[in-house]
Amino acid sequence: MPDAMCEDCLDEEAETLAGQNPEQLALAARHIERDMLGAPVAASAWDIYFGKITGAVDWRSMERIARCVEAAQVLLGMQPLRD
């Protein structure tokens, strides 16, 4: 099993994020991560995940980011729509 994922592996994830404002989603996900136990993910891993830079993300970081993004999607989905 590889130790990291390249940016090309995230194409499917990018489709999942398409319905959300990526900056708002990233902000909410990183806020959620601050409340989690354990070492935080490096800022560069977040940038790779959201396509700001290229590179690889280690599995531990990828799993942690994915959990935070899923929680953020639920959180943002619960907010009422604004005119």
Coordinates of C-alpha atoms in Angstrom, one line a residue:
M1 CA 0.0 0.0 0.0
P2 CA 1.5 3.4 -0.9
D3 CA 2.4 5.9 1.8
A4 CA 0.9 8.9 0.1
M5 CA -1.6 10.0 -2.5
C6 CA -0.8 12.2 -5.4
E7 CA -2.9 15.1 -6.5
D8 CA -4.3 13.0 -9.4
C9 CA -5.8 10.6 -6.9
L10 CA -8.0 13.4 -5.5
D11 CA -10.0 13.9 -8.7
E12 CA -12.9 11.9 -7.3
E13 CA -12.8 14.0 -4.1
A14 CA -12.8 17.2 -6.1
E15 CA -16.1 16.1 -7.7
T16 CA -17.6 15.6 -4.2
L17 CA -16.5 19.1 -3.2
A18 CA -17.9 20.7 -6.3
G19 CA -21.2 21.7 -4.6
Q20 CA -19.5 23.6 -1.8
N21 CA -17.6 26.8 -1.7
P22 CA -14.0 25.4 -1.3
E23 CA -12.7 28.3 0.8
Q24 CA -15.7 28.1 3.2
L25 CA -15.4 24.4 3.3
A26 CA -11.6 24.5 4.0
L27 CA -12.1 27.1 6.8
A28 CA -14.8 25.0 8.4
A29 CA -12.8 21.8 8.1
R30 CA -9.7 23.4 9.6
H31 CA -11.8 24.8 12.5
I32 CA -13.1 21.3 13.2
E33 CA -9.6 19.9 13.1
R34 CA -8.5 22.3 15.9
D35 CA -10.9 20.5 18.2
M36 CA -9.6 17.0 17.4
L37 CA -7.1 15.1 19.5
G38 CA -3.7 14.3 18.0
A39 CA -1.2 16.2 15.9
P40 CA -2.7 18.6 13.4
V41 CA -2.2 18.2 9.7
A42 CA 0.5 20.4 8.1
A43 CA -0.8 23.5 6.3
S44 CA 0.8 22.3 3.1
A45 CA -1.3 19.1 3.2
W46 CA -4.5 21.2 3.4
D47 CA -3.2 23.3 0.4
I48 CA -2.6 20.1 -1.6
Y49 CA -6.0 18.6 -0.7
F50 CA -7.8 21.8 -1.9
G51 CA -5.7 22.1 -5.0
K52 CA -3.8 25.2 -4.1
I53 CA -0.4 23.5 -4.6
T54 CA 0.7 20.1 -6.0
G55 CA 2.2 17.3 -4.0
A56 CA 1.4 14.2 -2.0
V57 CA -0.4 13.8 1.2
D58 CA 0.4 11.1 3.7
W59 CA -2.3 8.6 4.6
R60 CA -2.7 9.8 8.2
S61 CA -3.2 13.4 7.1
M62 CA -5.5 12.3 4.2
E63 CA -7.8 10.4 6.6
R64 CA -7.8 13.3 9.1
I65 CA -8.6 15.9 6.4
A66 CA -11.3 13.7 4.9
R67 CA -13.0 13.3 8.3
C68 CA -12.9 17.1 8.9
V69 CA -14.2 17.8 5.4
E70 CA -17.1 15.4 5.8
A71 CA -18.0 17.0 9.1
A72 CA -17.7 20.5 7.6
Q73 CA -20.0 19.4 4.7
V74 CA -22.6 18.3 7.2
L75 CA -22.2 21.5 9.2
L76 CA -22.4 23.8 6.2
G77 CA -25.4 21.8 4.8
M78 CA -27.3 22.6 8.0
Q79 CA -27.0 26.3 7.6
P80 CA -30.0 28.1 6.2
L81 CA -29.7 29.5 2.7
R82 CA -29.3 33.3 2.5
D83 CA -30.8 35.5 -0.1

